[in-house]
PDB file of C-alpha atoms and ligand atoms in Angstrom:
ATOM      1  CA  MET X1125     104.240  92.469 102.011  1.00  0.00           C
ATOM      2  CA  LEU X1126     101.693  94.556 103.098  1.00  0.00           C
ATOM      3  CA  TYR X1127     101.584  93.719 107.049  1.00  0.00           C
ATOM      4  CA  ASN X1128     102.439  91.262 109.664  1.00  0.00           C
ATOM      5  CA  ILE X1129     100.186  90.027 112.381  1.00  0.00           C
ATOM      6  CA  ILE X1130     102.203  89.449 115.316  1.00  0.00           C
ATOM      7  CA  ASP X1131     100.794  86.833 118.135  1.00  0.00           C
ATOM      8  CA  PHE X1132     101.166  88.738 121.129  1.00  0.00           C
ATOM      9  CA  GLU X1133     102.240  85.883 124.409  1.00  0.00           C
ATOM     10  CA  VAL X1134      99.731  86.670 127.187  1.00  0.00           C
ATOM     11  CA  CYS X1135     100.163  85.901 131.040  1.00  0.00           C
ATOM     12  CA  GLY X1136      96.881  85.726 133.017  1.00  0.00           C
ATOM     13  CA  ASP X1137      94.686  84.055 135.318  1.00  0.00           C
ATOM     14  CA  HIS X1138      91.410  84.162 136.633  1.00  0.00           C
ATOM     15  CA  SER X1139      92.982  87.976 137.635  1.00  0.00           C
ATOM     16  CA  GLY X1140      93.303  89.171 134.686  1.00  0.00           C
ATOM     17  CA  LYS X1141      95.082  89.074 131.215  1.00  0.00           C
ATOM     18  CA  LEU X1142      98.610  90.949 130.795  1.00  0.00           C
ATOM     19  CA  VAL X1143     100.602  91.483 127.110  1.00  0.00           C
ATOM     20  CA  ALA X1144     103.732  93.060 127.639  1.00  0.00           C
ATOM     21  CA  LEU X1145     105.351  94.521 124.586  1.00  0.00           C
ATOM     22  CA  GLU X1146     109.778  95.113 124.419  1.00  0.00           C
ATOM     23  CA  LYS X1147     112.129  95.070 121.812  1.00  0.00           C
ATOM     24  CA  GLY X1148     113.177  91.496 121.615  1.00  0.00           C
ATOM     25  CA  ALA X1149     112.713  88.516 118.604  1.00  0.00           C
ATOM     26  CA  GLU X1150     108.622  88.866 119.484  1.00  0.00           C
ATOM     27  CA  PHE X1151     108.734  92.952 118.728  1.00  0.00           C
ATOM     28  CA  PRO X1152     110.410  94.011 115.390  1.00  0.00           C
ATOM     29  CA  PHE X1153     111.910  97.408 116.712  1.00  0.00           C
ATOM     30  CA  ASP X1154     112.639 100.015 119.290  1.00  0.00           C
ATOM     31  CA  ILE X1155     109.456 102.062 120.566  1.00  0.00           C
ATOM     32  CA  LYS X1156     110.319 105.332 120.831  1.00  0.00           C
ATOM     33  CA  ARG X1157     106.729 106.502 121.408  1.00  0.00           C
ATOM     34  CA  VAL X1158     103.259 105.620 122.064  1.00  0.00           C
ATOM     35  CA  TYR X1159      99.798 106.940 121.461  1.00  0.00           C
ATOM     36  CA  TYR X1160      96.282 106.149 121.421  1.00  0.00           C
ATOM     37  CA  ILE X1161      92.719 107.161 119.996  1.00  0.00           C
ATOM     38  CA  TRP X1162      89.222 106.130 121.555  1.00  0.00           C
ATOM     39  CA  GLN X1163      86.155 107.616 120.757  1.00  0.00           C
ATOM     40  CA  THR X1164      86.025 107.682 117.149  1.00  0.00           C
ATOM     41  CA  ASP X1165      82.398 108.063 115.262  1.00  0.00           C
ATOM     42  CA  ARG X1166      82.452 104.647 113.341  1.00  0.00           C
ATOM     43  CA  ASP X1167      82.695 106.546 109.949  1.00  0.00           C
ATOM     44  CA  VAL X1168      85.031 108.537 110.551  1.00  0.00           C
ATOM     45  CA  VAL X1169      88.327 107.686 108.282  1.00  0.00           C
ATOM     46  CA  ARG X1170      91.718 108.613 110.017  1.00  0.00           C
ATOM     47  CA  GLY X1171      95.169 107.886 108.554  1.00  0.00           C
ATOM     48  CA  LYS X1172      94.959 108.733 104.994  1.00  0.00           C
ATOM     49  CA  HIS X1173      98.876 109.096 104.972  1.00  0.00           C
ATOM     50  CA  ALA X1174     102.025 106.776 104.416  1.00  0.00           C
ATOM     51  CA  HIS X1175     105.398 107.151 106.426  1.00  0.00           C
ATOM     52  CA  ARG X1176     108.578 107.534 105.192  1.00  0.00           C
ATOM     53  CA  ALA X1177     110.659 105.648 107.249  1.00  0.00           C
ATOM     54  CA  LEU X1178     108.409 105.006 110.269  1.00  0.00           C
ATOM     55  CA  GLU X1179     107.444 101.383 111.010  1.00  0.00           C
ATOM     56  CA  GLN X1180     104.434 101.025 113.063  1.00  0.00           C
ATOM     57  CA  VAL X1181     102.274  97.972 115.339  1.00  0.00           C
ATOM     58  CA  ILE X1182      99.141  98.558 115.907  1.00  0.00           C
ATOM     59  CA  VAL X1183      96.928  97.187 118.590  1.00  0.00           C
ATOM     60  CA  CYS X1184      92.808  97.270 119.021  1.00  0.00           C
ATOM     61  CA  VAL X1185      93.004  97.277 123.071  1.00  0.00           C
ATOM     62  CA  SER X1186      89.607  97.215 123.214  1.00  0.00           C
ATOM     63  CA  GLY X1187      86.478  96.889 120.481  1.00  0.00           C
ATOM     64  CA  SER X1188      87.392  96.698 116.759  1.00  0.00           C
ATOM     65  CA  CYS X1189      87.931  98.667 113.797  1.00  0.00           C
ATOM     66  CA  ASP X1190      89.160  98.071 110.178  1.00  0.00           C
ATOM     67  CA  PHE X1191      92.714  98.589 108.555  1.00  0.00           C
ATOM     68  CA  ILE X1192      92.997  99.475 104.843  1.00  0.00           C
ATOM     69  CA  LEU X1193      96.410  98.756 103.489  1.00  0.00           C
ATOM     70  CA  ASP X1194      97.670 100.207  99.945  1.00  0.00           C
ATOM     71  CA  ASP X1195     101.166  99.365  98.768  1.00  0.00           C
ATOM     72  CA  GLY X1196     100.238 101.342  95.442  1.00  0.00           C
ATOM     73  CA  ALA X1197     100.098  97.814  93.748  1.00  0.00           C
ATOM     74  CA  THR X1198      97.558  95.799  95.983  1.00  0.00           C
ATOM     75  CA  ARG X1199      94.927  97.251  98.586  1.00  0.00           C
ATOM     76  CA  GLN X1200      93.703  95.022 101.387  1.00  0.00           C
ATOM     77  CA  CYS X1201      91.402  95.296 104.457  1.00  0.00           C
ATOM     78  CA  ILE X1202      92.380  94.008 107.719  1.00  0.00           C
ATOM     79  CA  SER X1203      89.704  93.972 111.020  1.00  0.00           C
ATOM     80  CA  LEU X1204      91.321  94.058 114.295  1.00  0.00           C
ATOM     81  CA  THR X1205      88.937  92.435 116.886  1.00  0.00           C
ATOM     82  CA  THR X1206      91.517  91.707 119.371  1.00  0.00           C
ATOM     83  CA  PRO X1207      94.209  92.560 121.713  1.00  0.00           C
ATOM     84  CA  VAL X1208      96.013  90.094 121.909  1.00  0.00           C
ATOM     85  CA  GLN X1209      97.867  90.583 117.581  1.00  0.00           C
ATOM     86  CA  GLY X1210      99.668  93.518 116.855  1.00  0.00           C
ATOM     87  CA  LEU X1211      99.210  94.922 112.844  1.00  0.00           C
ATOM     88  CA  HIS X1212     102.775  95.414 112.245  1.00  0.00           C
ATOM     89  CA  ILE X1213     102.927  97.859 108.894  1.00  0.00           C
ATOM     90  CA  LYS X1214     106.124  98.910 107.775  1.00  0.00           C
ATOM     91  CA  SER X1215     107.400 102.211 105.970  1.00  0.00           C
ATOM     92  CA  ARG X1216     106.119 103.476 102.832  1.00  0.00           C
ATOM     93  CA  ILE X1217     102.161 101.775 103.030  1.00  0.00           C
ATOM     94  CA  TRP X1218      99.319 103.849 102.682  1.00  0.00           C
ATOM     95  CA  ARG X1219      96.682 103.522 105.730  1.00  0.00           C
ATOM     96  CA  GLU X1220      93.168 104.159 106.199  1.00  0.00           C
ATOM     97  CA  PHE X1221      91.504 103.281 109.292  1.00  0.00           C
ATOM     98  CA  THR X1222      87.643 103.403 109.782  1.00  0.00           C
ATOM     99  CA  ASN X1223      84.427 101.414 111.081  1.00  0.00           C
ATOM    100  CA  PHE X1224      85.425 101.805 114.747  1.00  0.00           C
ATOM    101  CA  SER X1225      82.981 100.112 116.950  1.00  0.00           C
ATOM    102  CA  GLU X1226      81.754 102.365 120.010  1.00  0.00           C
ATOM    103  CA  ASP X1227      84.684 100.933 122.441  1.00  0.00           C
ATOM    104  CA  CYS X1228      87.150 100.794 119.961  1.00  0.00           C
ATOM    105  CA  VAL X1229      90.606 102.131 121.756  1.00  0.00           C
ATOM    106  CA  VAL X1230      93.825 101.792 119.302  1.00  0.00           C
ATOM    107  CA  MET X1231      97.108 101.960 120.500  1.00  0.00           C
ATOM    108  CA  VAL X1232      99.810 102.403 117.932  1.00  0.00           C
ATOM    109  CA  LEU X1233     103.784 101.468 119.201  1.00  0.00           C
ATOM    110  CA  ALA X1234     106.488 103.696 116.432  1.00  0.00           C
ATOM    111  CA  SER X1235     109.653 102.828 116.010  1.00  0.00           C
ATOM    112  CA  GLU X1236     110.152 107.019 115.401  1.00  0.00           C
ATOM    113  CA  HIS X1237     109.479 109.967 117.274  1.00  0.00           C
ATOM    114  CA  TYR X1238     106.680 112.455 115.895  1.00  0.00           C
ATOM    115  CA  ASP X1239     108.168 114.158 112.700  1.00  0.00           C
ATOM    116  CA  GLU X1240     105.545 115.736 110.471  1.00  0.00           C
ATOM    117  CA  ALA X1241     108.341 115.461 107.349  1.00  0.00           C
ATOM    118  CA  ASP X1242     108.351 111.486 107.845  1.00  0.00           C
ATOM    119  CA  TYR X1243     104.190 111.482 106.530  1.00  0.00           C
ATOM    120  CA  ILE X1244     103.427 111.429 103.002  1.00  0.00           C
ATOM    121  CA  ARG X1245      99.676 112.761 102.850  1.00  0.00           C
ATOM    122  CA  ASP X1246      99.211 112.722  99.205  1.00  0.00           C
ATOM    123  CA  TYR X1247      97.992 109.728  97.843  1.00  0.00           C
ATOM    124  CA  ASP X1248      99.330 110.863  94.471  1.00  0.00           C
ATOM    125  CA  VAL X1249     102.760 112.247  95.789  1.00  0.00           C
ATOM    126  CA  PHE X1250     102.437 108.511  97.810  1.00  0.00           C
ATOM    127  CA  LEU X1251     102.363 106.933  94.308  1.00  0.00           C
ATOM    128  CA  LYS X1252     105.453 109.114  93.007  1.00  0.00           C
ATOM    129  CA  GLU X1253     107.750 108.446  95.880  1.00  0.00           C
ATOM    130  CA  LEU X1254     107.248 104.769  95.275  1.00  0.00           C
ATOM    131  CA  LYS X1255     107.861 104.820  91.480  1.00  0.00           C
ATOM    132  CA  GLY X1256     111.321 107.170  92.127  1.00  0.00           C
TER     133      GLY X1256
HETATM  134  P1  TYD Y2737      97.674 112.057 112.522  1.00  0.00           P
HETATM  135  O1  TYD Y2737      98.532 111.068 112.354  1.00  0.00           O
HETATM  136  O2  TYD Y2737      97.346 112.099 111.167  1.00  0.00           O
HETATM  137  O3  TYD Y2737      96.329 110.613 112.810  1.00  0.00           O
HETATM  138  P2  TYD Y2737      95.572 109.514 112.176  1.00  0.00           P
HETATM  139  O4  TYD Y2737      96.591 108.744 111.377  1.00  0.00           O
HETATM  140  O5  TYD Y2737      94.968 108.750 113.755  1.00  0.00           O
HETATM  141  O6  TYD Y2737      94.454 110.140 111.261  1.00  0.00           O
HETATM  142  O7  TYD Y2737      97.482 112.886 113.742  1.00  0.00           O
HETATM  143  C1  TYD Y2737      96.463 113.591 113.810  1.00  0.00           C
HETATM  144  C2  TYD Y2737      96.853 115.078 114.818  1.00  0.00           C
HETATM  145  O8  TYD Y2737      97.744 114.559 115.701  1.00  0.00           O
HETATM  146  C3  TYD Y2737      97.790 115.671 113.537  1.00  0.00           C
HETATM  147  O9  TYD Y2737      97.731 117.339 113.294  1.00  0.00           O
HETATM  148  C4  TYD Y2737      99.603 115.541 114.329  1.00  0.00           C
HETATM  149  C5  TYD Y2737      99.065 115.205 115.882  1.00  0.00           C
HETATM  150  N1  TYD Y2737     100.093 114.379 116.202  1.00  0.00           N
HETATM  151  C6  TYD Y2737     100.891 114.930 117.381  1.00  0.00           C
HETATM  152  O10 TYD Y2737     100.907 116.055 117.631  1.00  0.00           O
HETATM  153  N2  TYD Y2737     102.130 113.308 118.126  1.00  0.00           N
HETATM  154  C7  TYD Y2737     101.926 112.384 117.290  1.00  0.00           C
HETATM  155  O11 TYD Y2737     102.467 111.305 117.917  1.00  0.00           O
HETATM  156  C8  TYD Y2737     101.213 112.090 116.572  1.00  0.00           C
HETATM  157  C9  TYD Y2737     100.249 110.158 116.128  1.00  0.00           C
HETATM  158  C10 TYD Y2737      99.904 112.991 116.069  1.00  0.00           C
END
């Protein structure tokens, strides 16, 4: 499977909305790192890598952007447009993201600390590691 969409539980009334994310039945891993990305020009393509072990849940907390996911056999595009859903991507999935709205803020919850050795940044190496 390329990805899984998690629907978050929303608390909220006239005073505003709130989503809380913590490990449990609704969340697939212990969160070791959180980072966020904003002020990305629409045509920029980020990502262009896969991870050897790390999993992520990606939330577009503001605005929208598109993710292209690839498992070496299938390629699919998913638009993230809401803060009430998370895109769960397991390891060994090539990802690119682009088409950022001006107000786009992407928050990434990761299962591991930052480790450049966990990145596969060359698509041909990605395909080779899938076969190996
Ligand atoms: P990268 O993961 O390639 O960004 P994206 O997939 O969004 O295009 O990271 C971009 C740069 O930021 C790279 O030089 C590594 C650095 N970085 C950190 O230092 N710590 C982190 O947790 C992350 C995600 C990136």
